[in-house]
CSV table of C-alpha atoms and ligand atoms in Angstrom, one decimal:
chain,number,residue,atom,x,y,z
A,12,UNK,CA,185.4,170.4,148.8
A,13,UNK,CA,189.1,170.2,148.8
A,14,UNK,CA,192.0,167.3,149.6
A,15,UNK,CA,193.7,167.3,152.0
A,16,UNK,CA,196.0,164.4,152.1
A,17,UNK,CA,197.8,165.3,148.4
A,18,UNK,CA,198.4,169.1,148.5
A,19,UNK,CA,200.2,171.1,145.3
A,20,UNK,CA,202.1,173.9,147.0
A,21,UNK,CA,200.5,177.8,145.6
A,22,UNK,CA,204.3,177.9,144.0
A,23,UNK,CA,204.5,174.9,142.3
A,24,UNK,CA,207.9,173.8,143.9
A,25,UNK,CA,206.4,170.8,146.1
A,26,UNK,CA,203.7,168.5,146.9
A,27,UNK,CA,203.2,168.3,150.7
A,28,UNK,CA,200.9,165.0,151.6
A,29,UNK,CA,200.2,163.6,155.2
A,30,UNK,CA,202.8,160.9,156.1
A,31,UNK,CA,200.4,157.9,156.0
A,32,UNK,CA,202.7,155.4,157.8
A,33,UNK,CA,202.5,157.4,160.9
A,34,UNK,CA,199.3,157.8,161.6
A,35,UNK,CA,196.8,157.2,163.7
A,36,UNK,CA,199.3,158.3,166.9
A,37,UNK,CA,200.5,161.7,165.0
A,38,UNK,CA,199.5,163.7,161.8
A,39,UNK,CA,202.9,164.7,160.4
A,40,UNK,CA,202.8,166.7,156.8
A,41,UNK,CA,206.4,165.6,154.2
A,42,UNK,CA,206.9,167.9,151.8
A,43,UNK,CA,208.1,166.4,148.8
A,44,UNK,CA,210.7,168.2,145.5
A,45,UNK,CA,212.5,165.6,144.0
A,46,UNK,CA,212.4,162.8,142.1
A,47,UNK,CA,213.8,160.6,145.2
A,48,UNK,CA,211.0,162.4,147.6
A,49,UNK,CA,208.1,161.4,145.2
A,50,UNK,CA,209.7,157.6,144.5
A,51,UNK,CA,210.1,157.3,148.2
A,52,UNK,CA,206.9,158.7,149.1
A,53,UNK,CA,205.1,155.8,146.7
A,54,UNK,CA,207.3,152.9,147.9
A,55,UNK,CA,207.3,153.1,151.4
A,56,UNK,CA,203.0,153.8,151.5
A,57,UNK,CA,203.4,157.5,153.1
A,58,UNK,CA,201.3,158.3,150.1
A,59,UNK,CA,198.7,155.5,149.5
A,60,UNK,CA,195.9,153.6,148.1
A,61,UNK,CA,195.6,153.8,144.2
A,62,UNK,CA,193.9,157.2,143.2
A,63,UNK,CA,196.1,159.4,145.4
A,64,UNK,CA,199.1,157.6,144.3
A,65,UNK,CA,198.1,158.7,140.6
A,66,UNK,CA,197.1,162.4,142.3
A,67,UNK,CA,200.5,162.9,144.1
A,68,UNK,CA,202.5,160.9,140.8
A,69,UNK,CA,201.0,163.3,138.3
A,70,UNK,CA,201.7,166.5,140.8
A,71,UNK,CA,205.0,165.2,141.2
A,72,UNK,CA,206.3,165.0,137.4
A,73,UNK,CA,205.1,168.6,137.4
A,74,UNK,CA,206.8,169.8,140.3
A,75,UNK,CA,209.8,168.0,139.0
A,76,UNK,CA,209.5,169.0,135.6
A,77,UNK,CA,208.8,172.9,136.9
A,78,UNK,CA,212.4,173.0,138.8
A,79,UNK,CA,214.5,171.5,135.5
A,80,UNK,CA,215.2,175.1,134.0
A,81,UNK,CA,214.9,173.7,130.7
A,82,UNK,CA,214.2,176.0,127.6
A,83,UNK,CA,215.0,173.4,124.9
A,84,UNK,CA,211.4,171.7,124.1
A,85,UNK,CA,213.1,168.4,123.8
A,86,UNK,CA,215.8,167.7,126.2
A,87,UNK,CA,212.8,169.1,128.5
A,88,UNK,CA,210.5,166.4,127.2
A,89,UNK,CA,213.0,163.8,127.4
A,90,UNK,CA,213.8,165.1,130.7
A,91,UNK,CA,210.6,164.4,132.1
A,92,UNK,CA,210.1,161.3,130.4
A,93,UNK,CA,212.8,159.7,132.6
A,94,UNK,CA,211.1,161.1,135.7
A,95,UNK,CA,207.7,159.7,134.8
A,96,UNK,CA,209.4,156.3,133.7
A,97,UNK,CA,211.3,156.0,137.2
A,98,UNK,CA,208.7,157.0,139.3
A,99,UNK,CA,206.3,154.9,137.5
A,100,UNK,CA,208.3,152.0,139.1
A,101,UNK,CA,207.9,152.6,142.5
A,102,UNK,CA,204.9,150.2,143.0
A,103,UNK,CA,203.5,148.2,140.1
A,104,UNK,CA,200.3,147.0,140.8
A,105,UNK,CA,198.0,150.2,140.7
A,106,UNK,CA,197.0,151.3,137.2
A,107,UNK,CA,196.2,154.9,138.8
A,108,UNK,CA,199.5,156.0,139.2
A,109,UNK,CA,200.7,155.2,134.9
A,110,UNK,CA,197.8,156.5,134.3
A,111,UNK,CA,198.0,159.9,136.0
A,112,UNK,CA,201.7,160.0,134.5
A,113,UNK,CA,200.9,159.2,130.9
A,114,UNK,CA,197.9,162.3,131.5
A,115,UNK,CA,200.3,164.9,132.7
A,116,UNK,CA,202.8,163.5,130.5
A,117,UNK,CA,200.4,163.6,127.2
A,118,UNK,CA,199.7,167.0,128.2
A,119,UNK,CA,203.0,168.3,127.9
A,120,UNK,CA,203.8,166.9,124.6
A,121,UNK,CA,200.2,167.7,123.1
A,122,UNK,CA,202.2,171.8,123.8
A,123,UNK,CA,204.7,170.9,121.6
A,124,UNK,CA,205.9,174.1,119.2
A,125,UNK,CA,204.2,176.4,121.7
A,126,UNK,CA,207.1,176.5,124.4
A,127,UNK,CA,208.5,174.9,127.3
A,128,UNK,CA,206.6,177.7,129.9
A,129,UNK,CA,203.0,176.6,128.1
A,130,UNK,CA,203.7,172.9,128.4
A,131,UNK,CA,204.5,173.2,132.4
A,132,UNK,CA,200.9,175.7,132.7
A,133,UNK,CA,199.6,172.7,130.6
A,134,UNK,CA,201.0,170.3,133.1
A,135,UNK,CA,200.0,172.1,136.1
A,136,UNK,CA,196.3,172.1,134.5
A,137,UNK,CA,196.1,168.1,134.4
A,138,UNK,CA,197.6,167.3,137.5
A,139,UNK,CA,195.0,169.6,139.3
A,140,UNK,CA,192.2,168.5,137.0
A,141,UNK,CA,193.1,164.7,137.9
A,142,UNK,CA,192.7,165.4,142.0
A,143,UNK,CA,189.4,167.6,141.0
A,144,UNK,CA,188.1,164.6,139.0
A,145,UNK,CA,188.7,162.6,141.9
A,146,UNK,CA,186.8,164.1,144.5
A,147,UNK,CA,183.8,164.0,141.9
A,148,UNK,CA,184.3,161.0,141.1
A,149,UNK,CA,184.4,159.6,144.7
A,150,UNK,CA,181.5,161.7,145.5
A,151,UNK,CA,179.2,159.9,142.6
A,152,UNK,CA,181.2,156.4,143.5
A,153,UNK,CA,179.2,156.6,147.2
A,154,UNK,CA,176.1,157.9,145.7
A,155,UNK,CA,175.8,155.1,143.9
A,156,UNK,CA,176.7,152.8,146.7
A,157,UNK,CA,173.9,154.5,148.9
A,158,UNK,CA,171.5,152.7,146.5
A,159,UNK,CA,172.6,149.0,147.4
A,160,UNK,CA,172.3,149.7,151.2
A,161,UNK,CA,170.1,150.3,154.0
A,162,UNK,CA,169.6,152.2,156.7
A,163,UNK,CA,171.6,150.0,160.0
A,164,UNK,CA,173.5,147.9,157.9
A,165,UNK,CA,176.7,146.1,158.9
A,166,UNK,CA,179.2,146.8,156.6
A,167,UNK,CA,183.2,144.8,156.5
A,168,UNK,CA,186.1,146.8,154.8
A,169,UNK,CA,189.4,145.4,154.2
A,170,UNK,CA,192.1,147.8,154.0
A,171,UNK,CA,191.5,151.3,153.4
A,172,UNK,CA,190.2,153.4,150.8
A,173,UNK,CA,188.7,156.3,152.3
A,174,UNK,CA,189.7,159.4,151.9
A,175,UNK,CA,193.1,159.2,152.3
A,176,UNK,CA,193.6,157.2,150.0
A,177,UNK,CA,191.6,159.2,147.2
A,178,UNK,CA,191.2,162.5,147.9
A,179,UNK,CA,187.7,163.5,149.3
A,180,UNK,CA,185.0,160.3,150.7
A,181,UNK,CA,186.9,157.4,149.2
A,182,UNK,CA,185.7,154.6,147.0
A,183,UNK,CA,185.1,151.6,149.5
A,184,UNK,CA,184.1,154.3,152.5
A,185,UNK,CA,182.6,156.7,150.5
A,186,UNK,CA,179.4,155.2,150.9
A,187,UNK,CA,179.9,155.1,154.9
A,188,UNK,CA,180.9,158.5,155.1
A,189,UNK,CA,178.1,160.0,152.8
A,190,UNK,CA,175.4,158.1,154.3
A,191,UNK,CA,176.9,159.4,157.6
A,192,UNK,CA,176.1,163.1,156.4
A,193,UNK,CA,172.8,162.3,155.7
A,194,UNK,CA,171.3,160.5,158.4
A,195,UNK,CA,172.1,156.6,158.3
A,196,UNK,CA,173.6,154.5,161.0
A,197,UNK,CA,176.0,151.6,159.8
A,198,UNK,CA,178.3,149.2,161.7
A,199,UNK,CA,181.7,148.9,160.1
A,200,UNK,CA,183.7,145.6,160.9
A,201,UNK,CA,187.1,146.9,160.0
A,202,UNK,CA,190.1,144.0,158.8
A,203,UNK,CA,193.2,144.9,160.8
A,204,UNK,CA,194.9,144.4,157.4
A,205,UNK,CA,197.9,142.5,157.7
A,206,UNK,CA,201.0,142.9,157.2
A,207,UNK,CA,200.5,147.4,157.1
A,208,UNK,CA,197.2,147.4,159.1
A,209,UNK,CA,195.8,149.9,156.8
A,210,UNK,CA,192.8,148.9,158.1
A,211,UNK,CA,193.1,149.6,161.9
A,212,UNK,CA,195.9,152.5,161.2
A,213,UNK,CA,193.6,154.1,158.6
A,214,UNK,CA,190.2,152.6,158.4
A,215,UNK,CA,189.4,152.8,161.8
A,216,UNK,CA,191.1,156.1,162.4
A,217,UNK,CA,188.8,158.0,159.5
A,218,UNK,CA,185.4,156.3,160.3
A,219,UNK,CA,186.0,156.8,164.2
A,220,UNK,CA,187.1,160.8,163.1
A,221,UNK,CA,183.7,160.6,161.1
A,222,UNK,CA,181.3,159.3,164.2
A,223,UNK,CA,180.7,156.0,162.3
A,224,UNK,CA,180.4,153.0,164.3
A,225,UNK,CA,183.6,151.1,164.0
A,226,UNK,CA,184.5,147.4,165.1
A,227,UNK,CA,188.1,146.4,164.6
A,228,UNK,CA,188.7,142.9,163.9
A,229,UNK,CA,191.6,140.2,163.1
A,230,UNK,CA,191.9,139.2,159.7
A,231,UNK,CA,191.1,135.9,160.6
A,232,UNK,CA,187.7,137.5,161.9
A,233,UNK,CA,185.8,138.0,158.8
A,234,UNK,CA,184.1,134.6,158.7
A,235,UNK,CA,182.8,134.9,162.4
A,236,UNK,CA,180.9,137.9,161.8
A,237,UNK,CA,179.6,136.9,158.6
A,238,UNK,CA,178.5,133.5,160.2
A,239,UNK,CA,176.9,135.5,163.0
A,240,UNK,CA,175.0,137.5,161.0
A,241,UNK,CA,176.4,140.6,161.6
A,242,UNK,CA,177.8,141.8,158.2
A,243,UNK,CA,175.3,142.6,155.2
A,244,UNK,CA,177.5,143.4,152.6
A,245,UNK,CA,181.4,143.6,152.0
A,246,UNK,CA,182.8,146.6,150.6
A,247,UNK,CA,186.6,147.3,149.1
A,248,UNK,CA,188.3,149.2,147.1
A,249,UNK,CA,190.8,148.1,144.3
A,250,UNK,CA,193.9,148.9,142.6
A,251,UNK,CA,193.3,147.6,139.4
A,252,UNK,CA,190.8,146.2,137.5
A,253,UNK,CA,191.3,143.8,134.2
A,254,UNK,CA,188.3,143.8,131.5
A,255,UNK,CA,187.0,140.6,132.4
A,256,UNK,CA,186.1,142.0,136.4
A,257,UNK,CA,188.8,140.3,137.8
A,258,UNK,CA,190.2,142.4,140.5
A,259,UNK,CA,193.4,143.3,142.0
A,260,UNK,CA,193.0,144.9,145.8
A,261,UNK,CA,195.3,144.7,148.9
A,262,UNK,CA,196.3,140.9,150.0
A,263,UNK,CA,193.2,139.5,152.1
A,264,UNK,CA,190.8,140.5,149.9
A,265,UNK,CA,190.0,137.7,147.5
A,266,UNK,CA,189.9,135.9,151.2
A,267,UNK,CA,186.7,137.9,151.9
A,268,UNK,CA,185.4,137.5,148.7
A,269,UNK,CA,185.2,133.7,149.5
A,270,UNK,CA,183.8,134.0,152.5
A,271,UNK,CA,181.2,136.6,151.8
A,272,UNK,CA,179.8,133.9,148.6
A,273,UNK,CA,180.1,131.2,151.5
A,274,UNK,CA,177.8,133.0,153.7
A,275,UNK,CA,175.7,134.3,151.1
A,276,UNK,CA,177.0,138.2,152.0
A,277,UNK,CA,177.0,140.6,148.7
A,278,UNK,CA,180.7,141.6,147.9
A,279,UNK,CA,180.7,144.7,146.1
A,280,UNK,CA,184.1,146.5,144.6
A,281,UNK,CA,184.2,150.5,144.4
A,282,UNK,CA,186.4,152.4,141.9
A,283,UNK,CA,186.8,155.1,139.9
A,284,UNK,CA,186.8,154.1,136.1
A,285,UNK,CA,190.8,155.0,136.3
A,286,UNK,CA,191.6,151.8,137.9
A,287,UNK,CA,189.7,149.9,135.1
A,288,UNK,CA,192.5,148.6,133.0
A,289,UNK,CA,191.1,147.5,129.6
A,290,UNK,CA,194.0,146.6,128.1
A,291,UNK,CA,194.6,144.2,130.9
A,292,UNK,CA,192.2,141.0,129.9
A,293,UNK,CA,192.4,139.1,133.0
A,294,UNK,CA,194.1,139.2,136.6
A,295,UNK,CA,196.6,137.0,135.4
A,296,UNK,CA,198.1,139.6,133.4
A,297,UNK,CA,198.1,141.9,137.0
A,298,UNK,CA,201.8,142.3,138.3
A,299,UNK,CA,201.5,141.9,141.9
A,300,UNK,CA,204.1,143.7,143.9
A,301,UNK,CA,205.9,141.3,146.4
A,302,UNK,CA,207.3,143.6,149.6
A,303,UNK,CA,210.1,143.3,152.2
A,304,UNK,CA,210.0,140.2,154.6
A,305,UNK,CA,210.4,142.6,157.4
A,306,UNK,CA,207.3,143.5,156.9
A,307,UNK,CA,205.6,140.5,158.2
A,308,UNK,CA,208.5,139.6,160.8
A,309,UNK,CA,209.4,142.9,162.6
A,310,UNK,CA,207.7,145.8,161.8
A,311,UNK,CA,205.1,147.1,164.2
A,312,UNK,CA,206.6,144.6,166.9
A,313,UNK,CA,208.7,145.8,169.9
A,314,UNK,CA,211.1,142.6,169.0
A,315,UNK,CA,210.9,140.7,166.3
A,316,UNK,CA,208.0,137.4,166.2
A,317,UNK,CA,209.7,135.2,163.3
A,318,UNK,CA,213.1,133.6,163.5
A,319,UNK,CA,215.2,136.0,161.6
A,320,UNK,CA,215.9,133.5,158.5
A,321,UNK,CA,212.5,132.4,158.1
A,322,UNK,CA,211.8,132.5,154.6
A,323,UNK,CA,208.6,134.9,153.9
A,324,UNK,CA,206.4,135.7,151.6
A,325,UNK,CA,204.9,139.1,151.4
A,326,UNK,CA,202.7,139.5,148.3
A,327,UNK,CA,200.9,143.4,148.9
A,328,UNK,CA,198.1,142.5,146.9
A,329,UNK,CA,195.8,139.6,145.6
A,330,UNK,CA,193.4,139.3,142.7
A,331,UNK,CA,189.7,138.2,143.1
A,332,UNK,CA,187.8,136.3,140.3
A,333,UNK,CA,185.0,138.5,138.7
A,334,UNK,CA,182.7,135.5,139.7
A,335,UNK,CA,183.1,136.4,143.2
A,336,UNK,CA,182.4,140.4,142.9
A,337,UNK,CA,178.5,141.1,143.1
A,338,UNK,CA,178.9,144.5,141.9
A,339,UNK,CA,181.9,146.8,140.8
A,340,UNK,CA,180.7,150.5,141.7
A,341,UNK,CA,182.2,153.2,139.5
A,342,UNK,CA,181.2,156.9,139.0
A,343,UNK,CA,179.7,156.1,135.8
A,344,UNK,CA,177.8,153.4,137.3
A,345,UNK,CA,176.9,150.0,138.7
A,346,UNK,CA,178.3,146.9,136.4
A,347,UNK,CA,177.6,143.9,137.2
A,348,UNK,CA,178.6,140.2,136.0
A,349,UNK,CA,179.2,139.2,133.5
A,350,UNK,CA,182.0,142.3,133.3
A,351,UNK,CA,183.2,141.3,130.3
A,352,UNK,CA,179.9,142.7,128.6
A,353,UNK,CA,179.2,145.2,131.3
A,354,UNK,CA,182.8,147.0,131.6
A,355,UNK,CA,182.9,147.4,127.8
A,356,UNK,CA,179.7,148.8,128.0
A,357,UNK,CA,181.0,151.7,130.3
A,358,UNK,CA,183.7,153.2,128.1
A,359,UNK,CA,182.2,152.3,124.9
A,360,UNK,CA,181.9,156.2,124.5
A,361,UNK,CA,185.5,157.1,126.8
A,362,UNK,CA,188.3,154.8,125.1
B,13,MRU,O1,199.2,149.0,149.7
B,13,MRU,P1,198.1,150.0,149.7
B,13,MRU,O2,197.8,150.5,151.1
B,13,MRU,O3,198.4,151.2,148.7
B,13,MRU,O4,196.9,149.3,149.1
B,13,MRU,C1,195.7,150.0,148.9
B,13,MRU,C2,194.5,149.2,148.6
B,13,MRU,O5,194.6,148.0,148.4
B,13,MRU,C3,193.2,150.0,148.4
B,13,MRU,O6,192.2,149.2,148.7
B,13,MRU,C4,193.1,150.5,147.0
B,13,MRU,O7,194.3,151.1,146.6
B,13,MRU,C5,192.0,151.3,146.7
B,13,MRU,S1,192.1,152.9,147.5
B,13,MRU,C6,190.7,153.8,147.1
């Protein structure tokens, strides 16, 4: 199985990913070389969702690090350590992307003595091994979700984190998307998303591509459909998660989980265990990234649908209280509250 949405060119000179922001109307590929590209890239959301953020981040410092011409071990070191610093700030919330950085980074210094040529092979290695890790990791992430379904459930998703956002399946889709393969029918109710619409650009667009029944619906749909009956469980994906299970995910989400306790509808968080951030304690401690008023006042609209000095404010993400989240579905496993206990339990052998 191979990604297609984060690709390291045979050379090693770029990273060419699909431009997220365009789709669903046209599937354009941006090849990306420098420093600028890969920043760019993060901050505006062509590249997207937290594990192929890390995967095109920890591609990128090698790319970047590959075209330096740098023979001296240390200015090449320091070199990149500026690079992995700088675009480390292009979005803040997702622990993916330091986390692929520090791992490409790491595996460039653990070369040192041995030569600037073995520390780039070394940092080729990781920055592939990181996107092969994911698609296993996604693939496991849905197995395990197949085991809290059944067979014609409805299913609501808030924002997207299918395989575009990962690299093969996704976290909060994987499940739709592997059940699809083998043989189940389930009704997605897909948030809009606001202010991006990942969920009707994206979403929608990957589990209509897949043949999976798909219902698009307002934001301010979710407790409808819940009310109605029609949704059996809520699934999401998340961009960073603090030891206690209190989750960070895009804005909206802690919304859902409210209603979904409300209405009695499991609420259940995928993830690889790279979005787990032990050293984070609660979601307090989460830096939210606050975006561009534009955002919510113009873009997307033929003319704009806010007075132009309204104040606005645009916070990309929100966190939801471990008490809310029924289940948090990694590769390693299924923890459940309280995550304190059960998180600590899952990388008591890995940290
Ligand atoms: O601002 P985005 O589109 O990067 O936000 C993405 C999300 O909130 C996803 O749910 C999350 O990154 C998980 S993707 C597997």
């Amino acid at each position: 199985m191979k990604a297609e949405n984060v690709v390291l060119s045979g050379d090693g000179k770029s990273v060419v990913i699909i431009d997220q922001t365009k789709l669903p109307n046209k599937t354009v590929f941006v090849e990306l070389r420098t420093s600028e590209d890969f920043y760019d890239a993060i901050h505006e959301l062509k590249v997207r969702g937290a594990p192929a953020i890390g995967i095109c981040a920890g591609m990128g410092l090698y790319v970047i690090a590959n075209s330096f011409g740098e023979t001296d071990e240390k200015v090449f070191l320091s070199k990149m350590h500026d690079v992995s610093v700088y675009i480390n700030s292009s979005r803040p919330t997702a622990v993916n992307l330091k986390h692929a950085l520090d791992r490409v980074e790491k595996a460039a210094t653990d070369c040192r003595g041995r030569g600037v040529a073995e520390m780039l092979s070394a940092m080729h290695n990781e920055s592939v091994a990181i996107q092969e890790e994911d698609i296993a990791m996604c693939k496991s992430i849905s197995e395990y979700g197949l085991t809290l379904v059944k067979d014609g459930y409805g299913i609501l998703t808030h924002c997207n984190a299918g395989p575009l956002a990962t690299s093969c399946y996704g976290t909060g889709l994987g499940t739709l998307l592997l059940g699809k393969e083998r043989g189940y029918t389930f009704h997605a109710y897909t948030d809009e998303t606001r202010p991006l619409l990942q969920g009707a650009r994206l979403t929608a667009y990957e589990l209509d591509k897949a043949g999976i029944d798909v219902t698009l619906i307002c934001d301010n749909m979710a407790s409808i459909v819940m009310k109605q009956g029609k949704v059996n469980a809520c699934f999401v994906g998340c961009d960073r998660v603090a030891a206690n299970g209190d989750t960070a995910n895009k804005i909206g989400t802690s919304g859902v989980a409210v209603l979904a306790k409300y209405y009695g509808v499991p609420f259940y968080v995928f993830c690889p265990s790279s979005t787990i951030d032990m050293d984070c304690k609660t979601g307090a401690d989460i830096v939210i990234e606050e975006r561009d008023p534009d955002e919510i006042k113009t873009k997307f609209y033929a003319e704009p649908m806010a007075p132009a000095d309204v104040r606005c404010y645009n916070p990309a993400f929100d966190v939801t209280d471990a008490e809310l989240i029924t289940a948090i579905v990694t590769e390693r496993g299924i923890c459940r509250y309280p995550y304190t206990e059960s998180l600590a339990e899952l990388f008591k052998d890995i940290r």
